[in-house]
XYZ file of N, CA and C in Angstrom:
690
model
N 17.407 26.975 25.370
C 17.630 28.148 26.185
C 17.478 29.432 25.389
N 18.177 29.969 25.473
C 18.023 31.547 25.143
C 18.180 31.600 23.632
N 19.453 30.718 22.818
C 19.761 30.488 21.683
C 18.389 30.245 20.973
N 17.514 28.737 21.986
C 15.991 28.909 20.813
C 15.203 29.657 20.461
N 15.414 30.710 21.784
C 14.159 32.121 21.765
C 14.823 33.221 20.622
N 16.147 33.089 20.864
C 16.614 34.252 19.350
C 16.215 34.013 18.461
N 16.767 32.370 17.841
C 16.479 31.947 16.428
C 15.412 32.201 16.161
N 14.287 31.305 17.151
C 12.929 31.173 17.137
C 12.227 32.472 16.420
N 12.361 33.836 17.255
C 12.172 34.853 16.659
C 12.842 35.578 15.543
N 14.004 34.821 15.220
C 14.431 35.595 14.210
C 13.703 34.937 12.795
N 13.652 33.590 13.120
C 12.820 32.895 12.087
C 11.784 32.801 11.976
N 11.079 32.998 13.005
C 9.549 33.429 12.279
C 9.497 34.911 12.069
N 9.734 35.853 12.092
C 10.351 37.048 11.164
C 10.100 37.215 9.901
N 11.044 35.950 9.544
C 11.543 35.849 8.373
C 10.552 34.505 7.545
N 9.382 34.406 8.462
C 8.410 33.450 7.256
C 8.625 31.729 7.508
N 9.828 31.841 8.658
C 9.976 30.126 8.281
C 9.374 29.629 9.642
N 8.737 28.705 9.173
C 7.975 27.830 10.276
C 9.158 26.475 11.244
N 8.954 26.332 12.571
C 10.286 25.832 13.250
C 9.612 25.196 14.584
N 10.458 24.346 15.173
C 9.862 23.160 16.236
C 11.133 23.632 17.178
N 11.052 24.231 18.363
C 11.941 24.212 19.538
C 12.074 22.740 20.439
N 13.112 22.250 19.925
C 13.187 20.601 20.907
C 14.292 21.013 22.014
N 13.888 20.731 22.964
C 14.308 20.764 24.545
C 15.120 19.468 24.719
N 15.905 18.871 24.016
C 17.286 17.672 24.069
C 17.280 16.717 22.944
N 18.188 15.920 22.928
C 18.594 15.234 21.423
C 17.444 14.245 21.275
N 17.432 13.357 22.366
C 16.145 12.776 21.828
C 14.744 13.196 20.983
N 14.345 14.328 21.814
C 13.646 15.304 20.974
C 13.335 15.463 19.850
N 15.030 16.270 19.487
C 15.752 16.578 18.226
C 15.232 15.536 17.109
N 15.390 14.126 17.613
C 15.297 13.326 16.684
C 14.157 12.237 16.766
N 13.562 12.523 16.995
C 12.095 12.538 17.063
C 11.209 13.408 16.136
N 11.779 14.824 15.973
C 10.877 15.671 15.299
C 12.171 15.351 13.669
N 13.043 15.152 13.904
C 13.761 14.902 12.351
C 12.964 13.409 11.759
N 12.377 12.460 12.721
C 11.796 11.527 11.941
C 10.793 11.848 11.539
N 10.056 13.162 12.234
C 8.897 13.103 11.372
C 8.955 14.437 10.215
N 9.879 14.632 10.238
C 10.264 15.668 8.801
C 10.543 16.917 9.318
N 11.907 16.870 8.372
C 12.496 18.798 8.712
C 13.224 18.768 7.848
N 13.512 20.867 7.178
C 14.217 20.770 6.368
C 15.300 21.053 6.514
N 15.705 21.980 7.856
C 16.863 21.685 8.450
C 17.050 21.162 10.038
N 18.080 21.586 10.529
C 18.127 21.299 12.153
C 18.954 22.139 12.522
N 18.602 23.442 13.705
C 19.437 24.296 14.253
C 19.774 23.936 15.317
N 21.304 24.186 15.793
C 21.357 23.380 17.257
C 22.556 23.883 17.501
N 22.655 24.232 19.298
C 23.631 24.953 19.592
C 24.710 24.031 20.243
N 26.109 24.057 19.815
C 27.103 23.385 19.897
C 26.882 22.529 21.499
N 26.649 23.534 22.693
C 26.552 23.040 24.084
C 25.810 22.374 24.311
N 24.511 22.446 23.206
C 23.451 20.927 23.277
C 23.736 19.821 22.483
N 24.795 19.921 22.180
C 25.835 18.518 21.977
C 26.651 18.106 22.568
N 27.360 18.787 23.043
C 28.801 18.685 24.038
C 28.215 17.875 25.402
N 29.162 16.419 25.019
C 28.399 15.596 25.734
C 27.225 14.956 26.316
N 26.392 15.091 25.306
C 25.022 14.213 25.267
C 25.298 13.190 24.268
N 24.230 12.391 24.515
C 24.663 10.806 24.013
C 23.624 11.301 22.455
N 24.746 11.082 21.550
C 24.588 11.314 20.240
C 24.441 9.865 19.518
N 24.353 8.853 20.481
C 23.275 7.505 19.536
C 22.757 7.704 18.501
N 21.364 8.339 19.356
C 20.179 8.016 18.398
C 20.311 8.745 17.571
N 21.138 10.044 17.474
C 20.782 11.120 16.018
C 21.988 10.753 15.297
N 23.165 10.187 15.457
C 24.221 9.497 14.662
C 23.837 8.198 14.016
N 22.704 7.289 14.746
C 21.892 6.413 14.104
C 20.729 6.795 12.785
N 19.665 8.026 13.439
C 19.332 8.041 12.279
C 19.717 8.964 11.184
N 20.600 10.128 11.232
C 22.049 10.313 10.303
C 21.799 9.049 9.149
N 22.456 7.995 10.432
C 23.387 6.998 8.964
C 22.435 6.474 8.340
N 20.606 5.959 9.125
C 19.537 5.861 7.888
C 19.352 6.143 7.294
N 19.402 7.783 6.879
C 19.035 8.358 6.052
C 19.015 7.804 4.280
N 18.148 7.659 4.115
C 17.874 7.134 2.612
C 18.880 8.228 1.513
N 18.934 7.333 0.516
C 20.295 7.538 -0.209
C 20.320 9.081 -0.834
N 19.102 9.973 -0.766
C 18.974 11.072 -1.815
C 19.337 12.236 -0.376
N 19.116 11.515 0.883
C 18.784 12.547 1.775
C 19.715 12.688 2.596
N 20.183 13.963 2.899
C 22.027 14.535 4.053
C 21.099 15.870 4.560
N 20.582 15.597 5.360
C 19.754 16.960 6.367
C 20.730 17.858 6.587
N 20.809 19.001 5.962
C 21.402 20.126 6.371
C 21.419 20.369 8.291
N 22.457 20.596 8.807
C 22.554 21.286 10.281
C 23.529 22.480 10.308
N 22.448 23.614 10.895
C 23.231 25.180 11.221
C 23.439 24.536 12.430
N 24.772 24.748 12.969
C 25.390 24.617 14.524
C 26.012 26.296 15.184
N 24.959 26.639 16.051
C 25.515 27.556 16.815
C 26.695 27.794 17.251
N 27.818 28.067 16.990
C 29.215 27.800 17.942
C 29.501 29.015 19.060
N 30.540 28.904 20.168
C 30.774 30.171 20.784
C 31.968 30.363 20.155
N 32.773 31.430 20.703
C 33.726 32.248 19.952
C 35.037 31.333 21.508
N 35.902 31.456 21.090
C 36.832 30.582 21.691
C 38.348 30.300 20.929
N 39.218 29.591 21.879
C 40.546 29.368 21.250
C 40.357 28.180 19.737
N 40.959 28.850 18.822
C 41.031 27.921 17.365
C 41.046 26.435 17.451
N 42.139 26.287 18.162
C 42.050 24.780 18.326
C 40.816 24.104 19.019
N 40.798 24.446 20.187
C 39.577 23.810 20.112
C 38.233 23.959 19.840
N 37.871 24.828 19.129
C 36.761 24.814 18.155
C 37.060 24.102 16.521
N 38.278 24.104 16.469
C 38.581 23.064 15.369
C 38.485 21.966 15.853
N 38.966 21.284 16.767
C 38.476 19.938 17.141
C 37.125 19.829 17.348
N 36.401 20.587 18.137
C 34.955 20.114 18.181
C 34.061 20.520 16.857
N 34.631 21.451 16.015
C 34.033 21.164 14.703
C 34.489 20.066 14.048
N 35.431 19.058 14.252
C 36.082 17.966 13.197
C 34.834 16.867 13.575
N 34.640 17.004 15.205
C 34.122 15.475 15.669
C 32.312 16.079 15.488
N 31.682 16.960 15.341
C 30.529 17.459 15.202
C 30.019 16.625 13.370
N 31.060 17.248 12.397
C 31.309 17.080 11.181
C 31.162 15.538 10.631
N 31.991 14.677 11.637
C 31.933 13.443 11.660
C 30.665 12.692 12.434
N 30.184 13.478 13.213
C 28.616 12.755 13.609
C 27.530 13.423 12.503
N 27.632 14.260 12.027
C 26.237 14.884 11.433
C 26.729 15.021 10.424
N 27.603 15.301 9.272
C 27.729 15.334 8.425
C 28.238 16.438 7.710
N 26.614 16.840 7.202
C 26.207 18.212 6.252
C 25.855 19.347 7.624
N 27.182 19.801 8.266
C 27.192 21.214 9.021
C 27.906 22.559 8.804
N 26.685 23.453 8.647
C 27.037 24.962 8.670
C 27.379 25.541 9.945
N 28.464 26.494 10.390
C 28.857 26.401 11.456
C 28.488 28.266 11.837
N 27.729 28.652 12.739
C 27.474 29.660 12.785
C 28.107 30.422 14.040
N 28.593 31.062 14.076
C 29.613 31.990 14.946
C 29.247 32.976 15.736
N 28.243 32.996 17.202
C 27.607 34.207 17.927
C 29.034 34.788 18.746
N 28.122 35.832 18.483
C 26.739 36.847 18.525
C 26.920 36.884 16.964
N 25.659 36.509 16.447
C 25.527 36.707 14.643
C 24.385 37.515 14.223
N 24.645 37.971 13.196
C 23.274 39.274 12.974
C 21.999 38.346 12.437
N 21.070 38.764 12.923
C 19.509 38.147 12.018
C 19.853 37.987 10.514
N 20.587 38.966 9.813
C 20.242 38.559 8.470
C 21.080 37.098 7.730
N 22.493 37.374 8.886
C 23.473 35.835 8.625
C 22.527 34.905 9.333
N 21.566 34.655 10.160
C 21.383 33.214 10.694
C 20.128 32.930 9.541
N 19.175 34.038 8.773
C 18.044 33.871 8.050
C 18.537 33.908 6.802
N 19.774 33.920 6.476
C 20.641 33.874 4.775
C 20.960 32.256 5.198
N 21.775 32.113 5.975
C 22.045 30.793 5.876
C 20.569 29.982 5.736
N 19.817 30.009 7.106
C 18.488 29.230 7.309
C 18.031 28.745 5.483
N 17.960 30.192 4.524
C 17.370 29.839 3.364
C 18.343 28.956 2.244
N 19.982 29.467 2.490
C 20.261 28.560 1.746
C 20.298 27.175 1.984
N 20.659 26.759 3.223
C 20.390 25.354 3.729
C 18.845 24.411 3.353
N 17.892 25.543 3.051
C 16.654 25.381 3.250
C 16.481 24.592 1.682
N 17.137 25.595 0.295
C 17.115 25.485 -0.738
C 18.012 24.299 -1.313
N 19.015 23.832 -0.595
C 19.547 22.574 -0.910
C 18.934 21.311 -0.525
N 17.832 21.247 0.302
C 17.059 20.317 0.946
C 15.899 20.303 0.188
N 15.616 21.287 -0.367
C 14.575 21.232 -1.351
C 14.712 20.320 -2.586
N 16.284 20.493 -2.732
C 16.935 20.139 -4.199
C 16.916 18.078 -3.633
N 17.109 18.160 -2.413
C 17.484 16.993 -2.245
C 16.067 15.713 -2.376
N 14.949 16.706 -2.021
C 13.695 16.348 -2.132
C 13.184 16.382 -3.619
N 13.804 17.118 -4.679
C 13.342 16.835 -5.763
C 14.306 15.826 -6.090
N 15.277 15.475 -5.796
C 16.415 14.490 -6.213
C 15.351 13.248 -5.974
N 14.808 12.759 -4.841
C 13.975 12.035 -4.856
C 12.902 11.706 -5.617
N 12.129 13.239 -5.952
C 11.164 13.202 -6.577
C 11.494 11.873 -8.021
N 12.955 12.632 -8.449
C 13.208 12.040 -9.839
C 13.499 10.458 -9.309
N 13.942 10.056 -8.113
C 14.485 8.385 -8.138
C 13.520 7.976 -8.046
N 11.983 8.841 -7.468
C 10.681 7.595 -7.231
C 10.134 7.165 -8.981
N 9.929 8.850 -10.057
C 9.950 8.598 -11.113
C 10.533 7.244 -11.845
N 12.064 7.431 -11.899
C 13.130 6.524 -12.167
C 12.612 5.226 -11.963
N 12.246 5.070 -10.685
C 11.983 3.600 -10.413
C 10.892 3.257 -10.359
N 9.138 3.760 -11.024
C 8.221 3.743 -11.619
C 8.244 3.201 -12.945
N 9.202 4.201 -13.625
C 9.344 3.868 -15.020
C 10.214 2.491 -15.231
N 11.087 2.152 -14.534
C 11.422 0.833 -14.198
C 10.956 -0.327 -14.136
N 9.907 -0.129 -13.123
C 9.147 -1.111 -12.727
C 7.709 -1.432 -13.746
N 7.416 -0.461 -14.561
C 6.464 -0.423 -15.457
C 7.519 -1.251 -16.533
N 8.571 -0.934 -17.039
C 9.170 -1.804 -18.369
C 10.076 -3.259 -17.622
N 9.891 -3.263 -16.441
C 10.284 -4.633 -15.873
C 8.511 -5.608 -16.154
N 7.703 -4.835 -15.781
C 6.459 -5.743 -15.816
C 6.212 -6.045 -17.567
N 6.089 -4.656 -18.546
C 6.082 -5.013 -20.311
C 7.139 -6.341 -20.194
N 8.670 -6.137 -19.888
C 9.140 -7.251 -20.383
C 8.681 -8.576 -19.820
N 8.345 -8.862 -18.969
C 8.139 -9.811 -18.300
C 6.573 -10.388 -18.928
N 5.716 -9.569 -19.294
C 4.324 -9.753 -19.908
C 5.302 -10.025 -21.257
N 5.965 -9.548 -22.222
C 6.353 -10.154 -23.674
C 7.353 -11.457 -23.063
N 7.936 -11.616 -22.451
C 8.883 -12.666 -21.833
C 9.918 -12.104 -22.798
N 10.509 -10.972 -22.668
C 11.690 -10.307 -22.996
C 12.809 -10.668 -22.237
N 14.221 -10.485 -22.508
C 14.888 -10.313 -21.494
C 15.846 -9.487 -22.190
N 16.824 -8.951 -21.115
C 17.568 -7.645 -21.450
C 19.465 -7.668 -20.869
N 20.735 -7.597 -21.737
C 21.610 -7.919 -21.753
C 22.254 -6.128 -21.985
N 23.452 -5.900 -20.769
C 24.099 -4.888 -20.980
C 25.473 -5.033 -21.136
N 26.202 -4.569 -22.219
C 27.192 -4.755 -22.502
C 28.101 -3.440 -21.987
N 29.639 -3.514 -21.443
C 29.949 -2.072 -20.890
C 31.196 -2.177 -21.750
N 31.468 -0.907 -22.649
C 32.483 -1.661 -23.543
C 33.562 -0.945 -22.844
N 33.784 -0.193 -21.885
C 35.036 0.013 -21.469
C 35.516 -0.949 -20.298
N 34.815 -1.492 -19.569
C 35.409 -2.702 -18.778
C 35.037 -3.851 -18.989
N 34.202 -4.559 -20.413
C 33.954 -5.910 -20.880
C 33.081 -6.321 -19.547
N 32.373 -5.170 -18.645
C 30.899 -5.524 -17.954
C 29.828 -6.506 -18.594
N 29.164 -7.287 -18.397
C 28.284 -7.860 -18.820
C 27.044 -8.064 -18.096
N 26.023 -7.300 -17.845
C 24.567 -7.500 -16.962
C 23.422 -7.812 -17.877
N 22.767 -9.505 -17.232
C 21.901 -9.599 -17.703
C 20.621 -10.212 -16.911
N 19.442 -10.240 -17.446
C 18.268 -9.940 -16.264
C 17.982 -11.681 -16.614
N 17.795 -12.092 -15.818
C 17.289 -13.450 -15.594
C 16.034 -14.011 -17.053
N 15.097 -13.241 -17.179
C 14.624 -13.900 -18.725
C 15.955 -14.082 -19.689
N 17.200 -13.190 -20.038
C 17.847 -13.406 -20.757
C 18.729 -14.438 -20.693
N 18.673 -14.553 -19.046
C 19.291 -16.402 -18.884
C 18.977 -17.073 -19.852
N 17.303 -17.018 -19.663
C 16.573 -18.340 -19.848
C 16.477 -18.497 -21.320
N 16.695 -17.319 -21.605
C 16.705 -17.588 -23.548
C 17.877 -18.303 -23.544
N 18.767 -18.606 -23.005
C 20.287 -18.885 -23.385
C 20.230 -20.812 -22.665
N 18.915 -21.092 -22.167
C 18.873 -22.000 -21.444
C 19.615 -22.236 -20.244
N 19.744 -20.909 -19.369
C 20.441 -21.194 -17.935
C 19.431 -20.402 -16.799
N 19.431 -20.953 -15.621
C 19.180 -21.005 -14.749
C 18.861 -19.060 -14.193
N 18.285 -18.282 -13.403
C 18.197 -17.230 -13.017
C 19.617 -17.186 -12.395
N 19.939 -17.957 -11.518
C 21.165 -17.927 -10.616
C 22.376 -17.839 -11.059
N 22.644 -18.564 -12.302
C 23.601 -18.841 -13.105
C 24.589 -17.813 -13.596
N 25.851 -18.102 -13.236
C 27.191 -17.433 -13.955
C 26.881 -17.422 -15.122
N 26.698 -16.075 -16.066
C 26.173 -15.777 -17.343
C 27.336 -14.807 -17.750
N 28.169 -15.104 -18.422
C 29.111 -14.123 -18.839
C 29.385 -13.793 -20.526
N 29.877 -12.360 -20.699
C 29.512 -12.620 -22.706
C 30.125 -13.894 -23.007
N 31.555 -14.203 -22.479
C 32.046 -15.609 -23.152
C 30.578 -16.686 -23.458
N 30.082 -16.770 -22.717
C 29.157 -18.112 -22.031
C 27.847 -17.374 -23.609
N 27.426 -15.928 -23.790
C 26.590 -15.818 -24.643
C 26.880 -16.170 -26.008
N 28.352 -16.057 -26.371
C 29.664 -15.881 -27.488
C 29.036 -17.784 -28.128
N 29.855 -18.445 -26.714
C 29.376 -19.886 -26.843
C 28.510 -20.617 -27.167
N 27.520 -19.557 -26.636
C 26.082 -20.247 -26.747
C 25.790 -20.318 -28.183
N 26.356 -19.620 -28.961
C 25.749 -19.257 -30.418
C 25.990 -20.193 -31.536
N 25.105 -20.634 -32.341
C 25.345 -21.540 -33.360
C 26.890 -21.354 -34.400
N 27.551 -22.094 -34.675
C 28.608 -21.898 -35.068
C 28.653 -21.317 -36.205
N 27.597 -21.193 -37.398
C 27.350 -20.418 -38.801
C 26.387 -19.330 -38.560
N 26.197 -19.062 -37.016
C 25.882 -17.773 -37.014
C 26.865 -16.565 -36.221
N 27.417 -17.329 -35.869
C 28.693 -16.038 -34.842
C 29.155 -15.311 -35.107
N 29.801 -15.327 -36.849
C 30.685 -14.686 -37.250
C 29.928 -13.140 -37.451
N 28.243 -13.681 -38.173
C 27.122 -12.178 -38.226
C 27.033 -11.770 -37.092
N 26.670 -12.292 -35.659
C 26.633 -11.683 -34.542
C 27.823 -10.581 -34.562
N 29.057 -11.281 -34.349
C 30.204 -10.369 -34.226
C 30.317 -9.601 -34.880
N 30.154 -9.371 -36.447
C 30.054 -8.132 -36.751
C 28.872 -7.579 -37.103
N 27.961 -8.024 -36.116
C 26.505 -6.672 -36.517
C 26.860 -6.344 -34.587
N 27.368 -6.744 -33.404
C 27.816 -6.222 -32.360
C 29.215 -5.366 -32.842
N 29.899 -5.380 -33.804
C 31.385 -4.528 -33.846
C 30.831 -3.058 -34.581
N 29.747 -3.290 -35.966
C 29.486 -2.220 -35.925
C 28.810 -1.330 -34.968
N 27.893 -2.102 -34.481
C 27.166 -0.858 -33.032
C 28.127 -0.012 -32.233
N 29.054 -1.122 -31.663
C 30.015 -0.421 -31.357
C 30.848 0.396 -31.475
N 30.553 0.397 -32.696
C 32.277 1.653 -33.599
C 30.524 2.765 -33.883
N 29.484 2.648 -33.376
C 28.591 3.716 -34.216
C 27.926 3.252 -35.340
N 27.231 2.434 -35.825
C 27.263 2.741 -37.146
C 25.844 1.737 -37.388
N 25.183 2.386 -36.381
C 23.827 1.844 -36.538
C 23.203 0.888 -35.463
N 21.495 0.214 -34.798
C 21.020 -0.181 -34.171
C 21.781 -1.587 -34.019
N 22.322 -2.757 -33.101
C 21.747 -3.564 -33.017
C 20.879 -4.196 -33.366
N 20.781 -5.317 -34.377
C 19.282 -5.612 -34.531
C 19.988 -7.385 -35.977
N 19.940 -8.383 -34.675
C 19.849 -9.888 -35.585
C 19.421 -10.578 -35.130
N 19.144 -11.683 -36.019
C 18.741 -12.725 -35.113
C 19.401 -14.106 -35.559
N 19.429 -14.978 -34.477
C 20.382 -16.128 -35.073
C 20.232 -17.161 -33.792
N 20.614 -18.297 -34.304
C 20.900 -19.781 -33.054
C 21.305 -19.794 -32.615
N 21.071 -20.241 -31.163
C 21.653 -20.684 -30.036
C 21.288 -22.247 -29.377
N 22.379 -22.719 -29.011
C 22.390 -23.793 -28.860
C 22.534 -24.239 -27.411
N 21.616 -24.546 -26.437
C 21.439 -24.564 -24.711
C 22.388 -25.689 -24.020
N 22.490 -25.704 -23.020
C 22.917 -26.764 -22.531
C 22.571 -28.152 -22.733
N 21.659 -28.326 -23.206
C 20.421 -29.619 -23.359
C 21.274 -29.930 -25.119
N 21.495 -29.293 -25.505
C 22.079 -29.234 -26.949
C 20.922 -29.207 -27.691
N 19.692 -28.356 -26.768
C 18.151 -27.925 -28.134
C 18.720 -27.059 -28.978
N 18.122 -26.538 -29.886
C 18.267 -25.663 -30.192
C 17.116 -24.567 -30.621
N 17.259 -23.071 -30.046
C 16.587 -22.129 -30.383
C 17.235 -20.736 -30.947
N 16.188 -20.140 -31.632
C 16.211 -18.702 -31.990
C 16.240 -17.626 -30.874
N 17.054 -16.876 -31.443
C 17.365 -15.520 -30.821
C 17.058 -14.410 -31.494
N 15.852 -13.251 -31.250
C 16.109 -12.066 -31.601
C 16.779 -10.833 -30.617
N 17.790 -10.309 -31.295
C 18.440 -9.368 -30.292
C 18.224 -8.181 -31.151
N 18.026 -7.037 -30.128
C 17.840 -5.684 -30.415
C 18.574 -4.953 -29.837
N 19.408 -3.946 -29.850
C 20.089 -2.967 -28.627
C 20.888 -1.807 -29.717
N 21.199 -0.689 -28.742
C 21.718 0.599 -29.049
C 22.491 0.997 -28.229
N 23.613 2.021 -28.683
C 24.913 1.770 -28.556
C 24.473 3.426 -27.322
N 24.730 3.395 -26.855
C 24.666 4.617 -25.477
C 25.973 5.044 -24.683
């Protein structure tokens, strides 16, 4: 209604390019196919079936919380506090805008909302990186038949990637815990393990031995271990 023709013009004004949707379905229709925010006036919520945009809300992939400016009218406290609590709880990330509002408050907000969505899109940028560079030293190890063991020394965490099973002679699936790596180890070599793992730990240089392990089968093989203390 009238609310889209203000914004509408106040924002292209001001340089920003914008999609007028005529009901929620709409709405969320043009949010699947990309926006950096969503303006929307409180009464085109108030009682429409908020399904589908509370559905794809909760899709939203892990880097991404779509900013929403919400038009409000001016009214008794309480209940604009209640319908801001239950608005808040369907959409999330809402700026709450208060008419009659001047052009420069609805095009100050528009940009800062605009600039945190940006941030949220480079947040991505870095997890696709992240998980490139991942997937490139998951394939090296897997081409050397590496495997890789994380130790967490403040909660005695232990994560390890399935080749490092298999050096230990267990299964991908397999309950692998440090006890179970501790065990695995030849009995005249443990005592060097333990303290070339105690110094890393206190600081005091790379990880870096190698020594026997003895599998379930009672074979026995070599271990080289490498790691740094982070």
């Amino acid at each position: 209604g009238r609310d889209a023709v203000v914004a509408a013009n106040v924002l292209g004004e001001a340089g920003l390019r914008f999609v007028i949707c005529d009901s929620v379905p709409n709405l969320v229709a043009e949010l699947a196919r990309g926006a950096g925010i969503a303006l929307v006036s409180d009464e085109a919520l108030r009682g429409a079936d908020l399904r589908g945009l509370s559905e794809w809300i909760t899709d939203q992939p892990a880097w991404s919380d779509l900013p929403f400016l919400i038009f409000t009218r001016q009214g008794g406290y309480e209940e604009r506090n209640s319908a801001a609590s239950r608005l808040m709880q369907t959409l999330g990330n809402v700026t709450f805008l208060e008419r009659p509002f001047h052009p420069t408050t609805l095009v100050g907000a528009a940009h800062a909302a605009l600039r945190g969505r940006r941030r949220q899109y480079e947040a991505r940028e870095r997890l696709v990186a992240v998980h490139e560079a991942e997937e490139r030293l998951r394939i090296a190890m897997d081409a050397g038949h590496l495997g890789a063991w994380t130790y967490h020394l403040d909660d005695a965490r232990f994560d390890t990637s399935p080749a490092c099973k298999a050096h230990y002679g267990r299964s991908p699936d397999a309950d692998f815990r440090f006890d179970d790596l501790l065990e695995a180890i030849h009995p005249d070599d443990l005592a060097g393990m333990r303290a070339a793992a105690r110094a890393t730990a206190e600081g005091k240089g790379d990880y870096d031995i190698g020594y026997r392990v003895i599998w379930p089968d009672r074979s026995l093989h070599w271990i080289e271990a490498k790691g740094r203390l982070r």
